[in-house]
Structure formats: C-alpha cells, structure tokens
Amino acid sequence: MKRLLIIFIAVFYCTSILAQPSGSSDPKKKTVYGIVQEQQAKMPVVYATVSIKDQSMKLIAAGITDEKGAFKFNDIPPGKLTIEFTMMGYLIITKPLLITAAMDHINTGTTFLNADSRLLKEISITSDQPAITLKLDKKVFETGKDILSQTGSAVELLNGVPAVSVGPSGTVSLRGSSNVLVLINGRRSGLTQGNALEQIPADQVERVEVITNPSSRYDAAGSSGIINIILKKNKKGGFNGQLRLVGGIPNETRITPSLSYKSDKLNVFSTFGIRLSDYVGLYTTNQSVSNNGAITFLNQQQDENRHDDAKLLYVGADYQLNDQQTVTVAFLKNSTHDHDKTALNYKYMNTGNAADSSLLRNGESWERRSYNQLEFNYTRKFKQPGKKHTIDIQYDFWNSDKDWNLGTKKLLPVIEILPAIRTSSIGTSKDFMAQTDFTQPLDSNTTLEFGLKAENRRVTSEFKAEQQMAGDWSIIDNINNQLNYNELIGGGYAQLGSKIGKLAYQLGLRTELTRVRVEDRAGTYNNNKNYVRLFPTLSLTYQLAKGGAIQGSYSKRINRPSLNLLYPFNELTDYNAMFIGNPELNPSYANVFEVGFLQRWNTFTLNPSVYYQNNKGTIQNYTFRNQDGIFITTPVNIDGEIRRGIELSAIYNPLQWLQLNTEFNAYSFKQTGWYQAHNFNYSGNVFTSRLSTQVKFKNKLSLQCRYNFTGAQSNAQSYSAAMNYIDLGASKNLLKDKATLLLDITNLFNLHKYQTTTTGNDYILAQTSIPNAARYRLTFVYRLNLKENQSVRQAKSGNRN
C-alpha cells in the first residue's frame, strides 16, 4: 500500500507543478468558444458549421461542433467580425462579433438554431443526424437514431455497433478480439460481466463509443480497445418522464416508468423497471473419439428454456451549489430471479452407427442476484475556459445464490435411474472506486490533464457439488470449497495536448499498480501477483484541406484475466464437457499502432484505418480430454500473437429519407507458443462486415434492415464456420410525436448460429450453438413533456467487471 501511495503522491505533485497556468504565446490572438443547441428540444446540435469572417467577409476560421454542441477557435485576431452558424435543415444564424484588445476569451454563449419551415414542408425529416458518427479517435453509435437499438437488451444493441459482436456466452469482442474493456459511463461495471448485459434495457442507452486506441486518461485494460456505454440523462427542465411497454414472442414483457423533475439548481430523477423474459436455446454436439483403434461416436442435444425476472430501481439527484460546482448522489438496485430448465440427450454409437447406450439428463436451476450501487460525483468548473476538476466515488455490493438440481436416466440398453446431483453456488462482492481528474489549459493551444484512481474488489465464492446415494447426499470429487479473490488496482496519469499549425498532438503516460490474490479454504490455491507497469500513449492528428484529417496513434495496453477465467470450479451440468478457470493465468500485454483517415462530403463519410497489434502472453482456450474421457476447456497463456488489419466504415445519405451504413474488418494473425506439448503455432485470416439500411417516410414511419456477416476463422485447435443473420425493424410516431410504436424482429429465419469444430490427437468435436431463437417484439413508448429521442436520467451502473 505504501508503494501505491508513493506513486499517487509523485504523479499528483508533478502534474500539479505542470498545471500552473501560463500566458498566451501571442497576446494579440484570442479564443472564441460557445454552444449550439436546437431551439425546441434544447438538445446539442452536432456537426453544425461555425464560421468567423472579417468585415470583407473573408473567412478567418471555420469548424464544426462536437457531440456536446460545443466549438472553440484559437488564434482569432481582434476586430469587428461576424460569426455564422449553419446546419442542413436549420435557418442560418449570423451574429456580430466584437473582439477588443482587452479580451482574451470570448464566450458567445448558447446559440439556438430553428428548423427551416420551408424545408419541413418539402420533406418529413430534416437535419437528422446519422445513427453512426465517425471520428478519428472513436466511432459513436447513437441509439435513438437506430430503430433496432431501441428495444431488447444491451447485448442486442452491441451486436449492431460497428466492429462489435457478442458471443453465445455473453463475451464481447471488438475487431474479432475478446480482449476488450467494457465501461458504463466511463467506469467499470458489475453489469458488464458475462450475460449480465442482458439486464440493461437497450432504451436506457444514449450512445456507445468504440475507442480502438485509447489515450492515457482511460484504464490501460483491453488490448483491442474500449467500448464505453453511455446511459441517458435528463436534459429538460420541469416535470417529465416516459413509460415504456414491451411485449414479445418468446415472452418478453417489460414495464419501465421513468420520472424526473429539474429546476435551476436541483435535478431529481427516478426509474423503476420490471422485466419478464423467456429464452429458447438449442445446443448440439457430434463427437468421434479413438481409443486404441476403436472409434466411438456421441450425438448430444441440449434444449434450454430460460426464464428471467428482474426489477430495477434507480433514484438520485444533482444539486448545483453555484454556477461552477455540482454534486450528484444516487442509488441503484437491480435484482434478478432466474429459473432455467435444460434437457440433455446423449446417444452413444459404435463404428457401425448403431446406438449402444443413451442417457437423458434433466436440469433445473434457480438463481437470485442482487446488485447495489452508491454513486457520488463532484464537478467544479472555473472561469478559465476548459479548466475542470472532478471527483468520483462509487461503492458496489452484490450477492448471488444459485442451486442446480440434476436428474439422470439411462435409456439404453436398459432403463436405469442414476444418482441425482445437486450443486450450490453462493457469491458476494464488495467493490470500491475513487477517482479524481483535473483539466488545466496552459494557453490557447495547450491543455494538461492528470488524475488518480484507486479500485479495490473483494469477492467470496462458495461452491459445493453433491450426489445422492442411498438417500444420503455426499460430496463429489471433493468439490466443496470457498474461493477468495482480492484485487487492488491503483493508477495515475498525465497527458499533454497541443497544436502546431495543422498538426495536433497528445502525449500521455499512465502507471498502474496491480495486486491480485486468489486463495481457497482448502489451501489448494494460494496465488499472489504484484506488478507495476507504465503505459505510454501518443496521438498525432493532421488536418487536411476540405475538412479531411489523418491520425496516427500508439498505446501500450494490458489484458488482465477476469474472475471467471481464474475461477477453478464449474457447474456439473454436462457429463461430456466443462469449462474450468485457471488461477495460474498471467496478464498479457499489447503494443497497438493505428493510422486512420476521415473525410466528410455532403452526403458521404469515409473512415478507413489500418492497425497493428503485437501481443505478448496471449490468453487462449485449450481443450483436452482428462483421464475420465471428459473434455476440459481451460484458458492458458501462449507466447503471443501478431495481428495486422484494415477496417473501413462508410455512411452514405443520398437522400434526406435514406441512409446506408456499411463497415468491414479484415485482418491476418500469427500465433506462437506451446502448452503441455501442444503446439499453438498458427496463422490465419478473418473477415467481418455489416450493412444497414434505414428509410424514413413522410408519415412518420421508418423501416430498417441490418445484415451481419462473420467469415470463417481458425486457430491451432478449432475452426469456426462463417455466420450471417438478419434483423428488421419498423417505427411509427403517434399522438403528435408524444408516443412511438416499434416492431422489431431479431435473428430472422433463425440464421444466427455458432458452429465450431475442435480437433485433438484422438478426437473431433463439432458443436452448434443457437442461444436465442428468432424474437418478435412490439414496443410502445409514451413521453411526458419530452420530445422524440429524449429520455430521463438513467443509472451509471457499477464500477467493476
């Protein structure tokens, strides 16, 4: 702990010295900044063009607003000038701008744009921002602009985000790699682990940011990048809210009322949600095993019916102490009750394809989870533009309790009831996070950022497996243990950003101290890992003519094993195969390089990029048969992987009512390493793509179709077949835009299948997973004092994964 404290003090001391403000390099040059909003909705106008001209109407400076509707110009000469605001679908606003020699920073305030009524008569949709916004350092997916992102859960939403996919077990991947850090509102979250993202309704998400090469202000975790899920906030004054009702086949019933009240100083917000959902899954396995020259076959089918009940409560308030200071306090509680049923059929055959034995295993499980979070935020702004200080504290505490009951019957050659099995799993966690960040402009072109962060997580998990023999229950294979996991991560960063002509740079350095301890009650595992690493980052951006830009970036990143990869116990639901964590796993490290280009025209946006990743100590799944013939899959460290790829994203709006989005990612990789005499050396290629079309009609009706494709891919042990699937959606505004009716179909024709073949020295294992059947949903949203695409404040969720 002393070492961590020394790092914090050193970073804070050094950055505090550097943060002392200095004067402008040229006192004759001035800074002009402001905000642009839409008049009726009071929402930021993104990508509005802002121009400054002199008295002869000669252009002095021009730029566009960011996602907050903000703009800023440096090096503006004093004099009588004109500032102009333009945006397609809005009336042009022109204002006089007087800058005297005594002024250093000129705030134009908030400029409101009004829709062009003449244009509104000609077409039904004006100035509608695209669902996907391309930027040099990230891609932003706006959920309110995309029909298919307004229903279902966050898992289905992520499957529509550029370069992102979610596997059947809930594993999130970016550019084909699962080494990705998923954040909620910029923080780690207890709701991003495994299938827990199913608990977040898609309509609570405002946007998703995909950051493939993050700066040092972000955690260094995630070698392939960061996915940041931003939840909605209340931005409208007075009393407002919304009611969302969802019905679906298979059953999906959601009732989510949200209410808030906002005054000049106080913003009180609340959300309550009820969800009842059913999921139908199908999993098949075909295997052949050679034992001393004799080949045996197994055909296995698992039918799964899952039922989830969930309740969500979120209450809190923002209080503005004065014009510069704001405090936020909030409480979140998310409780779930899952009831799952599975039927596993085993059919064993000899070489002649004649069934010689058959088993039926019926499983039933009950799981209760309670996730709680306390949130505190303090934000202070200063008179100096851009200067800002924030303090964030979060405390998460959760518990879970799961019971499995398993009954097995032998059907061939004779009917026989086999001993019943039951398992019990109890888990608790206490997670604490404290973070402070400071932004200090040094002059009109240069900004220094620095911050400190500490996270501590304590998890206790008890797992017990029993078998019924002669009326009594006995422990199976000594599986009766308690695992204690303690993780401490302390970090500090500093980064300097500046601009020289058309070249902007950002140089950063982050240091993180990690202490992880894994131990169990029986003394089988007692593993301590302590390490400190430095993570440098560099970004260079050069502005080209006509609004184009090119950016090069570098970062060093870490991939820490998650708790489920370290956890050594597994549910005994399958006689044939199981996944077991590896407490001996070490983190892997990556050096990531990327060069990207961004160009916007009137109706077309193009964003190609090339990237290179050099990973050391890569974590890879290894499948083998143990002495009992059971297939065991466990994660292991191999030497490394080198990945080279190209990615292309494009948006085309040939007409106001038509939008086309497309993206593809192609990369080659080379893996090296050995594990227990198994050779992991392998080279391969992967291709993925996605195409989305959205059409908007004059009568407030919108239609969308999205096609997803993932090419075949392999590694040293397994082959995954190509996969494609289709999603459809329709939206209709009602009651003078106070309500919206949505219909969506996901996984049309049940095409979404995961097919893998794993090959060993003496076996071939072919598996097909269909975790969710086609789903049909009808959603009705009614807004109280809110416009379309607005919503009330939603929770930040947690701070750990």
mmCIF file of C-alpha atoms in Angstrom, residues 50-307:
data_model
loop_
_atom_site.group_PDB
_atom_site.id
_atom_site.type_symbol
_atom_site.label_atom_id
_atom_site.label_comp_id
_atom_site.label_asym_id
_atom_site.label_seq_id
_atom_site.Cartn_x
_atom_site.Cartn_y
_atom_site.Cartn_z
ATOM 1 C CA VAL A 50 -19.365 27.601 -37.307
ATOM 2 C CA SER A 51 -17.519 30.269 -39.345
ATOM 3 C CA ILE A 52 -15.796 33.514 -38.361
ATOM 4 C CA LYS A 53 -15.354 36.191 -41.045
ATOM 5 C CA ASP A 54 -13.907 39.689 -41.154
ATOM 6 C CA GLN A 55 -15.675 42.831 -42.437
ATOM 7 C CA SER A 56 -14.878 41.942 -46.057
ATOM 8 C CA MET A 57 -16.496 38.518 -45.414
ATOM 9 C CA LYS A 58 -13.122 36.828 -45.764
ATOM 10 C CA LEU A 59 -13.037 33.549 -43.876
ATOM 11 C CA ILE A 60 -10.786 33.656 -40.797
ATOM 12 C CA ALA A 61 -11.680 30.345 -39.150
ATOM 13 C CA ALA A 62 -14.196 27.521 -39.569
ATOM 14 C CA GLY A 63 -15.040 24.335 -37.705
ATOM 15 C CA ILE A 64 -17.818 22.036 -36.541
ATOM 16 C CA THR A 65 -19.455 21.422 -33.162
ATOM 17 C CA ASP A 66 -18.682 18.284 -31.150
ATOM 18 C CA GLU A 67 -21.109 15.799 -29.590
ATOM 19 C CA LYS A 68 -21.959 18.350 -26.881
ATOM 20 C CA GLY A 69 -22.691 21.074 -29.440
ATOM 21 C CA ALA A 70 -19.546 22.933 -28.371
ATOM 22 C CA PHE A 71 -16.993 24.729 -30.526
ATOM 23 C CA LYS A 72 -13.720 26.546 -29.843
ATOM 24 C CA PHE A 73 -11.375 28.652 -32.004
ATOM 25 C CA ASN A 74 -7.896 29.741 -31.039
ATOM 26 C CA ASP A 75 -5.682 32.474 -32.517
ATOM 27 C CA ILE A 76 -8.539 34.785 -33.583
ATOM 28 C CA PRO A 77 -7.369 38.381 -34.212
ATOM 29 C CA PRO A 78 -9.230 41.305 -32.554
ATOM 30 C CA GLY A 79 -11.609 43.481 -34.539
ATOM 31 C CA LYS A 80 -15.192 43.771 -35.799
ATOM 32 C CA LEU A 81 -16.020 40.265 -37.017
ATOM 33 C CA THR A 82 -19.038 38.133 -37.918
ATOM 34 C CA ILE A 83 -19.808 34.632 -36.619
ATOM 35 C CA GLU A 84 -22.130 32.386 -38.648
ATOM 36 C CA PHE A 85 -23.916 29.149 -37.712
ATOM 37 C CA THR A 86 -25.200 26.787 -40.427
ATOM 38 C CA MET A 87 -26.721 23.309 -40.367
ATOM 39 C CA MET A 88 -28.731 21.460 -43.004
ATOM 40 C CA GLY A 89 -32.443 21.779 -42.201
ATOM 41 C CA TYR A 90 -31.995 24.886 -39.980
ATOM 42 C CA LEU A 91 -32.103 28.599 -40.633
ATOM 43 C CA ILE A 92 -28.697 30.290 -40.886
ATOM 44 C CA ILE A 93 -27.795 32.412 -37.849
ATOM 45 C CA THR A 94 -25.404 35.353 -38.259
ATOM 46 C CA LYS A 95 -24.176 37.457 -35.336
ATOM 47 C CA PRO A 96 -21.746 40.373 -34.990
ATOM 48 C CA LEU A 97 -18.615 39.518 -33.036
ATOM 49 C CA LEU A 98 -16.625 42.376 -31.500
ATOM 50 C CA ILE A 99 -13.232 41.443 -30.059
ATOM 51 C CA THR A 100 -11.167 44.111 -28.320
ATOM 52 C CA ALA A 101 -7.520 44.011 -27.336
ATOM 53 C CA ALA A 102 -8.515 43.698 -23.655
ATOM 54 C CA MET A 103 -10.364 40.425 -24.277
ATOM 55 C CA ASP A 104 -8.591 37.078 -24.041
ATOM 56 C CA HIS A 105 -11.512 34.613 -24.048
ATOM 57 C CA ILE A 106 -14.830 35.423 -25.766
ATOM 58 C CA ASN A 107 -17.833 33.277 -24.853
ATOM 59 C CA THR A 108 -20.622 33.564 -27.443
ATOM 60 C CA GLY A 109 -22.988 31.744 -25.089
ATOM 61 C CA THR A 110 -25.638 29.329 -26.356
ATOM 62 C CA THR A 111 -26.850 29.850 -29.916
ATOM 63 C CA PHE A 112 -30.228 28.273 -30.719
ATOM 64 C CA LEU A 113 -30.999 27.055 -34.229
ATOM 65 C CA ASN A 114 -34.563 26.968 -35.584
ATOM 66 C CA ALA A 115 -35.757 24.447 -38.153
ATOM 67 C CA ASP A 116 -36.312 25.786 -41.678
ATOM 68 C CA SER A 117 -40.116 25.679 -42.066
ATOM 69 C CA ARG A 118 -39.922 25.813 -45.874
ATOM 70 C CA LEU A 119 -37.770 22.715 -45.930
ATOM 71 C CA LEU A 120 -40.054 20.980 -43.437
ATOM 72 C CA LYS A 121 -42.927 21.288 -45.911
ATOM 73 C CA GLU A 122 -40.909 19.528 -48.600
ATOM 74 C CA ILE A 123 -39.580 16.562 -46.653
ATOM 75 C CA SER A 124 -40.516 14.837 -43.440
ATOM 76 C CA ILE A 125 -37.079 14.539 -41.852
ATOM 77 C CA THR A 126 -34.598 17.430 -41.575
ATOM 78 C CA SER A 127 -31.126 17.680 -40.115
ATOM 79 C CA ASP A 128 -31.391 14.121 -38.800
ATOM 80 C CA GLN A 129 -28.013 13.008 -37.522
ATOM 81 C CA PRO A 130 -26.899 9.503 -38.568
ATOM 82 C CA ALA A 131 -27.010 6.564 -36.186
ATOM 83 C CA ILE A 132 -23.238 6.148 -36.572
ATOM 84 C CA THR A 133 -20.873 9.106 -36.220
ATOM 85 C CA LEU A 134 -17.307 8.535 -37.383
ATOM 86 C CA LYS A 135 -14.470 10.302 -35.605
ATOM 87 C CA LEU A 136 -10.732 9.823 -35.799
ATOM 88 C CA ASP A 137 -10.300 8.505 -32.263
ATOM 89 C CA LYS A 138 -13.607 6.634 -31.925
ATOM 90 C CA LYS A 139 -16.877 5.598 -33.529
ATOM 91 C CA VAL A 140 -20.100 6.781 -31.855
ATOM 92 C CA PHE A 141 -23.315 4.785 -32.207
ATOM 93 C CA GLU A 142 -26.402 6.902 -31.390
ATOM 94 C CA THR A 143 -29.135 4.509 -30.243
ATOM 95 C CA GLY A 144 -32.036 6.950 -30.630
ATOM 96 C CA LYS A 145 -31.356 7.215 -34.370
ATOM 97 C CA ASP A 146 -31.441 3.467 -34.975
ATOM 98 C CA ILE A 147 -34.738 1.525 -34.813
ATOM 99 C CA LEU A 148 -33.159 -1.813 -33.896
ATOM 100 C CA SER A 149 -31.312 -0.283 -30.962
ATOM 101 C CA GLN A 150 -34.428 0.931 -29.149
ATOM 102 C CA THR A 151 -35.750 -2.445 -27.970
ATOM 103 C CA GLY A 152 -34.324 -5.541 -26.319
ATOM 104 C CA SER A 153 -31.210 -5.539 -24.159
ATOM 105 C CA ALA A 154 -27.731 -4.027 -24.333
ATOM 106 C CA VAL A 155 -26.457 -7.339 -25.771
ATOM 107 C CA GLU A 156 -28.634 -6.971 -28.877
ATOM 108 C CA LEU A 157 -27.686 -3.301 -29.094
ATOM 109 C CA LEU A 158 -23.939 -4.104 -29.105
ATOM 110 C CA ASN A 159 -24.445 -6.609 -31.902
ATOM 111 C CA GLY A 160 -25.364 -3.645 -34.114
ATOM 112 C CA VAL A 161 -22.425 -1.425 -33.164
ATOM 113 C CA PRO A 162 -19.575 -1.145 -35.707
ATOM 114 C CA ALA A 163 -16.743 -3.680 -35.172
ATOM 115 C CA VAL A 164 -18.502 -5.135 -32.068
ATOM 116 C CA SER A 165 -20.037 -8.588 -31.589
ATOM 117 C CA VAL A 166 -21.315 -10.617 -28.628
ATOM 118 C CA GLY A 167 -20.799 -14.399 -28.424
ATOM 119 C CA PRO A 168 -23.272 -17.020 -27.120
ATOM 120 C CA SER A 169 -21.806 -16.865 -23.600
ATOM 121 C CA GLY A 170 -22.027 -13.059 -23.460
ATOM 122 C CA THR A 171 -18.374 -12.457 -24.394
ATOM 123 C CA VAL A 172 -17.969 -9.057 -26.071
ATOM 124 C CA SER A 173 -15.456 -8.809 -28.933
ATOM 125 C CA LEU A 174 -14.007 -5.834 -30.784
ATOM 126 C CA ARG A 175 -12.410 -6.381 -34.190
ATOM 127 C CA GLY A 176 -12.632 -10.126 -33.531
ATOM 128 C CA SER A 177 -10.769 -9.968 -30.202
ATOM 129 C CA SER A 178 -12.360 -10.533 -26.770
ATOM 130 C CA ASN A 179 -9.542 -8.597 -25.084
ATOM 131 C CA VAL A 180 -11.750 -5.519 -24.779
ATOM 132 C CA LEU A 181 -12.660 -3.350 -21.788
ATOM 133 C CA VAL A 182 -16.397 -2.625 -21.490
ATOM 134 C CA LEU A 183 -17.282 0.510 -19.495
ATOM 135 C CA ILE A 184 -20.565 2.102 -18.489
ATOM 136 C CA ASN A 185 -20.391 5.906 -18.372
ATOM 137 C CA GLY A 186 -16.619 5.644 -18.402
ATOM 138 C CA ARG A 187 -16.436 3.228 -15.465
ATOM 139 C CA ARG A 188 -16.072 -0.500 -14.982
ATOM 140 C CA SER A 189 -19.367 -2.134 -14.136
ATOM 141 C CA GLY A 190 -20.682 -5.199 -12.373
ATOM 142 C CA LEU A 191 -23.275 -5.373 -15.150
ATOM 143 C CA THR A 192 -20.734 -5.972 -17.951
ATOM 144 C CA GLN A 193 -19.613 -9.438 -16.836
ATOM 145 C CA GLY A 194 -20.843 -12.423 -18.870
ATOM 146 C CA ASN A 195 -24.533 -12.312 -19.724
ATOM 147 C CA ALA A 196 -25.234 -9.560 -17.161
ATOM 148 C CA LEU A 197 -25.570 -7.065 -20.023
ATOM 149 C CA GLU A 198 -28.938 -8.716 -20.641
ATOM 150 C CA GLN A 199 -30.124 -6.803 -17.558
ATOM 151 C CA ILE A 200 -29.658 -3.382 -19.214
ATOM 152 C CA PRO A 201 -32.590 -2.366 -21.467
ATOM 153 C CA ALA A 202 -31.386 -1.004 -24.798
ATOM 154 C CA ASP A 203 -33.598 2.079 -24.482
ATOM 155 C CA GLN A 204 -31.614 3.226 -21.417
ATOM 156 C CA VAL A 205 -28.503 3.628 -23.601
ATOM 157 C CA GLU A 206 -27.922 7.010 -25.251
ATOM 158 C CA ARG A 207 -24.858 6.049 -27.281
ATOM 159 C CA VAL A 208 -21.976 3.591 -27.484
ATOM 160 C CA GLU A 209 -18.409 4.804 -28.030
ATOM 161 C CA VAL A 210 -15.925 2.428 -29.656
ATOM 162 C CA ILE A 211 -12.363 3.541 -28.862
ATOM 163 C CA THR A 212 -9.800 1.310 -30.549
ATOM 164 C CA ASN A 213 -6.649 3.067 -29.297
ATOM 165 C CA PRO A 214 -7.497 4.980 -26.081
ATOM 166 C CA SER A 215 -5.483 7.775 -24.501
ATOM 167 C CA SER A 216 -3.846 7.581 -21.070
ATOM 168 C CA ARG A 217 -6.897 9.055 -19.289
ATOM 169 C CA TYR A 218 -8.593 5.660 -19.775
ATOM 170 C CA ASP A 219 -7.705 2.456 -17.950
ATOM 171 C CA ALA A 220 -4.939 0.503 -19.694
ATOM 172 C CA ALA A 221 -7.050 -2.688 -19.753
ATOM 173 C CA GLY A 222 -8.271 -4.119 -23.060
ATOM 174 C CA SER A 223 -5.639 -4.749 -25.739
ATOM 175 C CA SER A 224 -8.172 -4.364 -28.568
ATOM 176 C CA GLY A 225 -9.692 -1.185 -27.130
ATOM 177 C CA ILE A 226 -12.593 0.132 -25.067
ATOM 178 C CA ILE A 227 -16.373 0.005 -25.523
ATOM 179 C CA ASN A 228 -17.974 2.787 -23.479
ATOM 180 C CA ILE A 229 -21.763 2.536 -22.975
ATOM 181 C CA ILE A 230 -23.238 5.981 -22.190
ATOM 182 C CA LEU A 231 -26.616 5.920 -20.439
ATOM 183 C CA LYS A 232 -29.237 8.609 -20.899
ATOM 184 C CA LYS A 233 -29.656 11.696 -18.719
ATOM 185 C CA ASN A 234 -32.469 14.128 -18.182
ATOM 186 C CA LYS A 235 -31.756 17.360 -20.098
ATOM 187 C CA LYS A 236 -35.156 19.060 -19.980
ATOM 188 C CA GLY A 237 -36.430 21.299 -17.197
ATOM 189 C CA GLY A 238 -39.624 20.834 -15.198
ATOM 190 C CA PHE A 239 -41.519 17.618 -14.605
ATOM 191 C CA ASN A 240 -41.116 14.985 -17.319
ATOM 192 C CA GLY A 241 -40.744 11.290 -17.944
ATOM 193 C CA GLN A 242 -41.699 8.361 -20.087
ATOM 194 C CA LEU A 243 -43.454 4.987 -19.939
ATOM 195 C CA ARG A 244 -42.164 2.058 -21.994
ATOM 196 C CA LEU A 245 -44.213 -1.118 -22.532
ATOM 197 C CA VAL A 246 -42.753 -4.149 -24.335
ATOM 198 C CA GLY A 247 -44.365 -7.437 -25.385
ATOM 199 C CA GLY A 248 -42.682 -10.189 -27.356
ATOM 200 C CA ILE A 249 -42.575 -13.773 -28.651
ATOM 201 C CA PRO A 250 -40.918 -15.694 -26.986
ATOM 202 C CA ASN A 251 -42.266 -13.912 -23.947
ATOM 203 C CA GLU A 252 -40.601 -10.595 -23.234
ATOM 204 C CA THR A 253 -42.599 -8.292 -21.013
ATOM 205 C CA ARG A 254 -41.086 -5.011 -19.873
ATOM 206 C CA ILE A 255 -42.702 -2.154 -17.952
ATOM 207 C CA THR A 256 -40.405 0.806 -17.330
ATOM 208 C CA PRO A 257 -41.770 4.108 -15.975
ATOM 209 C CA SER A 258 -39.248 6.933 -15.509
ATOM 210 C CA LEU A 259 -39.918 10.301 -13.891
ATOM 211 C CA SER A 260 -37.774 13.328 -13.127
ATOM 212 C CA TYR A 261 -38.004 16.943 -12.062
ATOM 213 C CA LYS A 262 -35.439 19.568 -12.966
ATOM 214 C CA SER A 263 -35.197 23.155 -11.737
ATOM 215 C CA ASP A 264 -32.402 25.701 -11.910
ATOM 216 C CA LYS A 265 -30.412 24.076 -9.094
ATOM 217 C CA LEU A 266 -31.978 20.667 -8.496
ATOM 218 C CA ASN A 267 -32.487 17.676 -10.766
ATOM 219 C CA VAL A 268 -34.305 14.715 -9.151
ATOM 220 C CA PHE A 269 -34.560 11.532 -11.206
ATOM 221 C CA SER A 270 -36.030 8.045 -10.763
ATOM 222 C CA THR A 271 -36.550 4.886 -12.786
ATOM 223 C CA PHE A 272 -38.373 1.671 -11.945
ATOM 224 C CA GLY A 273 -38.382 -1.336 -14.255
ATOM 225 C CA ILE A 274 -39.945 -4.792 -14.338
ATOM 226 C CA ARG A 275 -38.819 -7.418 -16.865
ATOM 227 C CA LEU A 276 -40.178 -10.941 -17.512
ATOM 228 C CA SER A 277 -38.291 -12.741 -20.288
ATOM 229 C CA ASP A 278 -38.135 -16.230 -21.788
ATOM 230 C CA TYR A 279 -35.294 -17.513 -23.962
ATOM 231 C CA VAL A 280 -35.191 -20.682 -26.052
ATOM 232 C CA GLY A 281 -31.787 -22.190 -26.836
ATOM 233 C CA LEU A 282 -30.577 -25.251 -28.740
ATOM 234 C CA TYR A 283 -27.075 -26.751 -28.483
ATOM 235 C CA THR A 284 -25.877 -29.843 -30.361
ATOM 236 C CA THR A 285 -22.586 -31.761 -30.250
ATOM 237 C CA ASN A 286 -21.282 -34.509 -32.511
ATOM 238 C CA GLN A 287 -18.016 -36.140 -31.466
ATOM 239 C CA SER A 288 -15.833 -39.037 -32.513
ATOM 240 C CA VAL A 289 -13.150 -40.456 -30.211
ATOM 241 C CA SER A 290 -10.470 -43.023 -30.962
ATOM 242 C CA ASN A 291 -9.485 -45.367 -28.128
ATOM 243 C CA ASN A 292 -6.824 -47.953 -29.026
ATOM 244 C CA GLY A 293 -8.019 -48.035 -32.618
ATOM 245 C CA ALA A 294 -11.720 -48.300 -31.742
ATOM 246 C CA ILE A 295 -13.836 -45.301 -32.713
ATOM 247 C CA THR A 296 -16.901 -44.305 -30.709
ATOM 248 C CA PHE A 297 -19.429 -41.589 -31.527
ATOM 249 C CA LEU A 298 -21.655 -39.366 -29.438
ATOM 250 C CA ASN A 299 -24.580 -37.242 -30.628
ATOM 251 C CA GLN A 300 -25.673 -34.808 -27.965
ATOM 252 C CA GLN A 301 -28.567 -32.325 -27.939
ATOM 253 C CA GLN A 302 -29.397 -29.789 -25.247
ATOM 254 C CA ASP A 303 -32.735 -27.977 -25.248
ATOM 255 C CA GLU A 304 -32.754 -24.944 -22.999
ATOM 256 C CA ASN A 305 -35.610 -22.848 -21.661
ATOM 257 C CA ARG A 306 -34.593 -19.846 -19.573
ATOM 258 C CA HIS A 307 -36.926 -17.562 -17.664
#
